PDB file of C-alpha atoms in Angstrom:
ATOM      1  CA  MET A  25      -2.035  11.419   1.642  1.00  0.00           C
ATOM      2  CA  LYS A  26      -3.493  14.598   3.081  1.00  0.00           C
ATOM      3  CA  LEU A  27      -1.562  16.452   5.759  1.00  0.00           C
ATOM      4  CA  THR A  28      -3.643  17.685   8.667  1.00  0.00           C
ATOM      5  CA  SER A  29      -0.899  19.864  10.090  1.00  0.00           C
ATOM      6  CA  VAL A  30       2.234  21.583   8.879  1.00  0.00           C
ATOM      7  CA  PRO A  31       5.151  19.122   8.913  1.00  0.00           C
ATOM      8  CA  ILE A  32       7.691  20.110  11.532  1.00  0.00           C
ATOM      9  CA  GLY A  33      10.408  20.322   8.888  1.00  0.00           C
ATOM     10  CA  MET A  34       8.436  22.959   6.977  1.00  0.00           C
ATOM     11  CA  ASP A  35       7.684  24.909  10.136  1.00  0.00           C
ATOM     12  CA  LEU A  36      11.344  24.720  11.136  1.00  0.00           C
ATOM     13  CA  PHE A  37      12.400  25.892   7.661  1.00  0.00           C
ATOM     14  CA  ARG A  38      10.082  28.924   7.817  1.00  0.00           C
ATOM     15  CA  THR A  39      11.201  29.790  11.336  1.00  0.00           C
ATOM     16  CA  THR A  40      14.863  29.460  10.383  1.00  0.00           C
ATOM     17  CA  LYS A  41      14.354  31.723   7.387  1.00  0.00           C
ATOM     18  CA  VAL A  42      12.654  34.443   9.466  1.00  0.00           C
ATOM     19  CA  LEU A  43      15.340  34.266  12.170  1.00  0.00           C
ATOM     20  CA  SER A  44      18.182  34.269   9.630  1.00  0.00           C
ATOM     21  CA  GLN A  45      16.816  37.311   7.828  1.00  0.00           C
ATOM     22  CA  ALA A  46      16.303  39.211  11.090  1.00  0.00           C
ATOM     23  CA  PHE A  47      19.790  38.342  12.346  1.00  0.00           C
ATOM     24  CA  GLU A  48      21.389  39.246   9.016  1.00  0.00           C
ATOM     25  CA  ALA A  49      19.617  42.623   9.056  1.00  0.00           C
ATOM     26  CA  ARG A  50      20.994  43.409  12.528  1.00  0.00           C
ATOM     27  CA  LEU A  51      24.510  42.401  11.476  1.00  0.00           C
ATOM     28  CA  VAL A  52      24.319  44.573   8.351  1.00  0.00           C
ATOM     29  CA  GLU A  53      23.158  47.539  10.454  1.00  0.00           C
ATOM     30  CA  ALA A  54      26.307  47.082  12.563  1.00  0.00           C
ATOM     31  CA  GLY A  55      28.587  47.040   9.513  1.00  0.00           C
ATOM     32  CA  GLY A  56      28.881  43.325   8.809  1.00  0.00           C
ATOM     33  CA  GLY A  57      26.836  40.412   7.615  1.00  0.00           C
ATOM     34  CA  LEU A  58      26.526  36.727   8.357  1.00  0.00           C
ATOM     35  CA  PRO A  59      29.565  35.589   6.308  1.00  0.00           C
ATOM     36  CA  THR A  60      31.680  38.308   7.932  1.00  0.00           C
ATOM     37  CA  TRP A  61      30.415  37.438  11.411  1.00  0.00           C
ATOM     38  CA  LEU A  62      31.023  33.710  10.959  1.00  0.00           C
ATOM     39  CA  THR A  63      34.508  34.343   9.603  1.00  0.00           C
ATOM     40  CA  LEU A  64      35.458  36.777  12.366  1.00  0.00           C
ATOM     41  CA  LEU A  65      34.041  34.442  15.014  1.00  0.00           C
ATOM     42  CA  SER A  66      35.950  31.480  13.607  1.00  0.00           C
ATOM     43  CA  VAL A  67      39.239  33.383  13.391  1.00  0.00           C
ATOM     44  CA  LYS A  68      38.742  34.704  16.917  1.00  0.00           C
ATOM     45  CA  SER A  69      37.886  31.218  18.229  1.00  0.00           C
ATOM     46  CA  GLN A  70      41.028  29.620  16.855  1.00  0.00           C
ATOM     47  CA  ALA A  71      44.051  31.882  17.010  1.00  0.00           C
ATOM     48  CA  SER A  72      46.083  31.891  13.819  1.00  0.00           C
ATOM     49  CA  ALA A  73      43.811  29.387  12.073  1.00  0.00           C
ATOM     50  CA  ASN A  74      44.526  28.292   8.543  1.00  0.00           C
ATOM     51  CA  GLN A  75      42.017  28.645   5.728  1.00  0.00           C
ATOM     52  CA  ARG A  76      41.091  24.946   5.594  1.00  0.00           C
ATOM     53  CA  GLU A  77      40.328  24.915   9.340  1.00  0.00           C
ATOM     54  CA  LEU A  78      38.236  28.078   9.018  1.00  0.00           C
ATOM     55  CA  ALA A  79      36.192  26.688   6.118  1.00  0.00           C
ATOM     56  CA  GLY A  80      35.450  23.584   8.181  1.00  0.00           C
ATOM     57  CA  MET A  81      34.434  25.613  11.232  1.00  0.00           C
ATOM     58  CA  ILE A  82      32.081  27.786   9.175  1.00  0.00           C
ATOM     59  CA  GLY A  83      30.745  24.894   7.115  1.00  0.00           C
ATOM     60  CA  ILE A  84      31.556  26.282   3.664  1.00  0.00           C
ATOM     61  CA  GLN A  85      33.793  25.313   0.768  1.00  0.00           C
ATOM     62  CA  GLY A  86      37.344  26.621   0.596  1.00  0.00           C
ATOM     63  CA  ALA A  87      36.666  28.623  -2.570  1.00  0.00           C
ATOM     64  CA  THR A  88      33.745  30.409  -0.901  1.00  0.00           C
ATOM     65  CA  LEU A  89      35.888  31.208   2.115  1.00  0.00           C
ATOM     66  CA  THR A  90      38.652  32.539  -0.139  1.00  0.00           C
ATOM     67  CA  HIS A  91      36.135  34.946  -1.697  1.00  0.00           C
ATOM     68  CA  HIS A  92      35.104  36.199   1.774  1.00  0.00           C
ATOM     69  CA  LEU A  93      38.710  36.441   2.981  1.00  0.00           C
ATOM     70  CA  ASN A  94      39.755  38.422  -0.096  1.00  0.00           C
ATOM     71  CA  ALA A  95      36.990  40.953   0.527  1.00  0.00           C
ATOM     72  CA  MET A  96      37.720  41.168   4.255  1.00  0.00           C
ATOM     73  CA  GLU A  97      41.433  41.580   3.631  1.00  0.00           C
ATOM     74  CA  LYS A  98      40.707  44.460   1.218  1.00  0.00           C
ATOM     75  CA  GLN A  99      38.569  46.039   3.947  1.00  0.00           C
ATOM     76  CA  GLY A 100      41.521  45.803   6.349  1.00  0.00           C
ATOM     77  CA  LEU A 101      39.741  43.368   8.693  1.00  0.00           C
ATOM     78  CA  LEU A 102      42.272  40.549   8.537  1.00  0.00           C
ATOM     79  CA  THR A 103      45.647  39.521   7.250  1.00  0.00           C
ATOM     80  CA  ARG A 104      46.842  36.287   5.706  1.00  0.00           C
ATOM     81  CA  ARG A 105      50.398  35.088   5.868  1.00  0.00           C
ATOM     82  CA  ARG A 106      52.121  31.898   4.860  1.00  0.00           C
ATOM     83  CA  ASP A 107      52.878  29.412   7.621  1.00  0.00           C
ATOM     84  CA  PRO A 108      56.674  29.226   7.951  1.00  0.00           C
ATOM     85  CA  ALA A 109      56.422  25.482   8.677  1.00  0.00           C
ATOM     86  CA  ASN A 110      54.296  24.817   5.578  1.00  0.00           C
ATOM     87  CA  ARG A 111      54.410  27.495   2.871  1.00  0.00           C
ATOM     88  CA  ARG A 112      51.237  26.094   1.223  1.00  0.00           C
ATOM     89  CA  VAL A 113      49.167  27.019   4.300  1.00  0.00           C
ATOM     90  CA  HIS A 114      47.900  30.545   4.920  1.00  0.00           C
ATOM     91  CA  ARG A 115      47.350  31.699   8.507  1.00  0.00           C
ATOM     92  CA  VAL A 116      44.522  34.182   9.055  1.00  0.00           C
ATOM     93  CA  GLU A 117      44.631  36.833  11.786  1.00  0.00           C
ATOM     94  CA  LEU A 118      42.408  39.780  12.656  1.00  0.00           C
ATOM     95  CA  THR A 119      43.662  43.341  12.377  1.00  0.00           C
ATOM     96  CA  ASP A 120      42.687  46.035  14.874  1.00  0.00           C
ATOM     97  CA  ALA A 121      39.779  46.953  12.579  1.00  0.00           C
ATOM     98  CA  GLY A 122      38.759  43.287  12.463  1.00  0.00           C
ATOM     99  CA  GLU A 123      38.870  43.088  16.258  1.00  0.00           C
ATOM    100  CA  ALA A 124      36.677  46.198  16.512  1.00  0.00           C
ATOM    101  CA  LEU A 125      34.133  44.817  14.043  1.00  0.00           C
ATOM    102  CA  PHE A 126      34.172  41.469  15.855  1.00  0.00           C
ATOM    103  CA  LEU A 127      33.255  43.239  19.114  1.00  0.00           C
ATOM    104  CA  ARG A 128      30.418  45.196  17.448  1.00  0.00           C
ATOM    105  CA  LEU A 129      28.996  42.105  15.798  1.00  0.00           C
ATOM    106  CA  ARG A 130      29.407  40.078  18.996  1.00  0.00           C
ATOM    107  CA  ASP A 131      27.279  42.646  20.815  1.00  0.00           C
ATOM    108  CA  VAL A 132      24.651  42.331  18.066  1.00  0.00           C
ATOM    109  CA  ALA A 133      24.693  38.520  18.327  1.00  0.00           C
ATOM    110  CA  VAL A 134      24.351  38.612  22.118  1.00  0.00           C
ATOM    111  CA  ALA A 135      21.488  41.128  21.943  1.00  0.00           C
ATOM    112  CA  PHE A 136      19.750  39.073  19.239  1.00  0.00           C
ATOM    113  CA  ASP A 137      20.069  35.909  21.308  1.00  0.00           C
ATOM    114  CA  LYS A 138      18.709  37.706  24.372  1.00  0.00           C
ATOM    115  CA  ARG A 139      15.723  38.951  22.347  1.00  0.00           C
ATOM    116  CA  LEU A 140      15.158  35.473  20.918  1.00  0.00           C
ATOM    117  CA  ARG A 141      15.118  33.894  24.399  1.00  0.00           C
ATOM    118  CA  ALA A 142      12.896  36.588  25.954  1.00  0.00           C
ATOM    119  CA  GLY A 143      10.129  35.069  28.055  1.00  0.00           C
ATOM    120  CA  ILE A 144      11.371  31.506  27.627  1.00  0.00           C
ATOM    121  CA  PRO A 145      12.557  29.728  30.786  1.00  0.00           C
ATOM    122  CA  ASP A 146      16.086  28.278  30.683  1.00  0.00           C
ATOM    123  CA  ASP A 147      14.807  24.703  30.912  1.00  0.00           C
ATOM    124  CA  GLN A 148      12.709  25.214  27.777  1.00  0.00           C
ATOM    125  CA  VAL A 149      15.666  26.750  25.952  1.00  0.00           C
ATOM    126  CA  ALA A 150      17.669  23.643  26.881  1.00  0.00           C
ATOM    127  CA  GLN A 151      14.861  21.428  25.576  1.00  0.00           C
ATOM    128  CA  VAL A 152      14.789  23.282  22.260  1.00  0.00           C
ATOM    129  CA  ALA A 153      18.576  23.007  21.960  1.00  0.00           C
ATOM    130  CA  ALA A 154      18.377  19.265  22.621  1.00  0.00           C
ATOM    131  CA  MET A 155      15.578  18.862  20.089  1.00  0.00           C
ATOM    132  CA  LEU A 156      17.527  20.767  17.430  1.00  0.00           C
ATOM    133  CA  ALA A 157      20.556  18.547  18.085  1.00  0.00           C
ATOM    134  CA  THR A 158      18.321  15.502  17.617  1.00  0.00           C
ATOM    135  CA  PHE A 159      16.969  16.887  14.334  1.00  0.00           C
ATOM    136  CA  ARG A 160      20.549  17.367  13.078  1.00  0.00           C
ATOM    137  CA  ALA A 161      21.503  13.851  14.173  1.00  0.00           C
ATOM    138  CA  ASN A 162      18.402  12.355  12.539  1.00  0.00           C
ATOM    139  CA  VAL A 163      19.261  13.796   9.132  1.00  0.00           C
ATOM    140  CA  GLY A 164      23.055  13.673   9.401  1.00  0.00           C
ATOM    141  CA  ASP A 165      25.305  11.192   7.676  1.00  0.00           C
TER     142      ASP A 165
END
């Protein structure tokens, strides 16, 4: 079977790769990176979240999250403490330095999104968002 056009999945993959690399570069310039941004965003979104909840929000395995949290804790961006109600659970909270980095990276994310949407009417952005949701649903479990 000969393909006459690029399959949409391949085109989407290439586009995602270009966007991811550009976004990562902007985050690194601001002193973070994608894992740091996703972790800070998740902690900020759910006050005093535990590690299992954070891993689920980010979409990574617990061991991977632990690696990121260890590094971020060493950098003074967050603290972990045991939950008094369940000593097996660690609660994660941002420090002042973590809050400051969150704000810097949030500004980068907002600026990147604004650049990405430049020249595209809101109704088309909504159509793309709906189409992406359909793609995820079509390949999901």
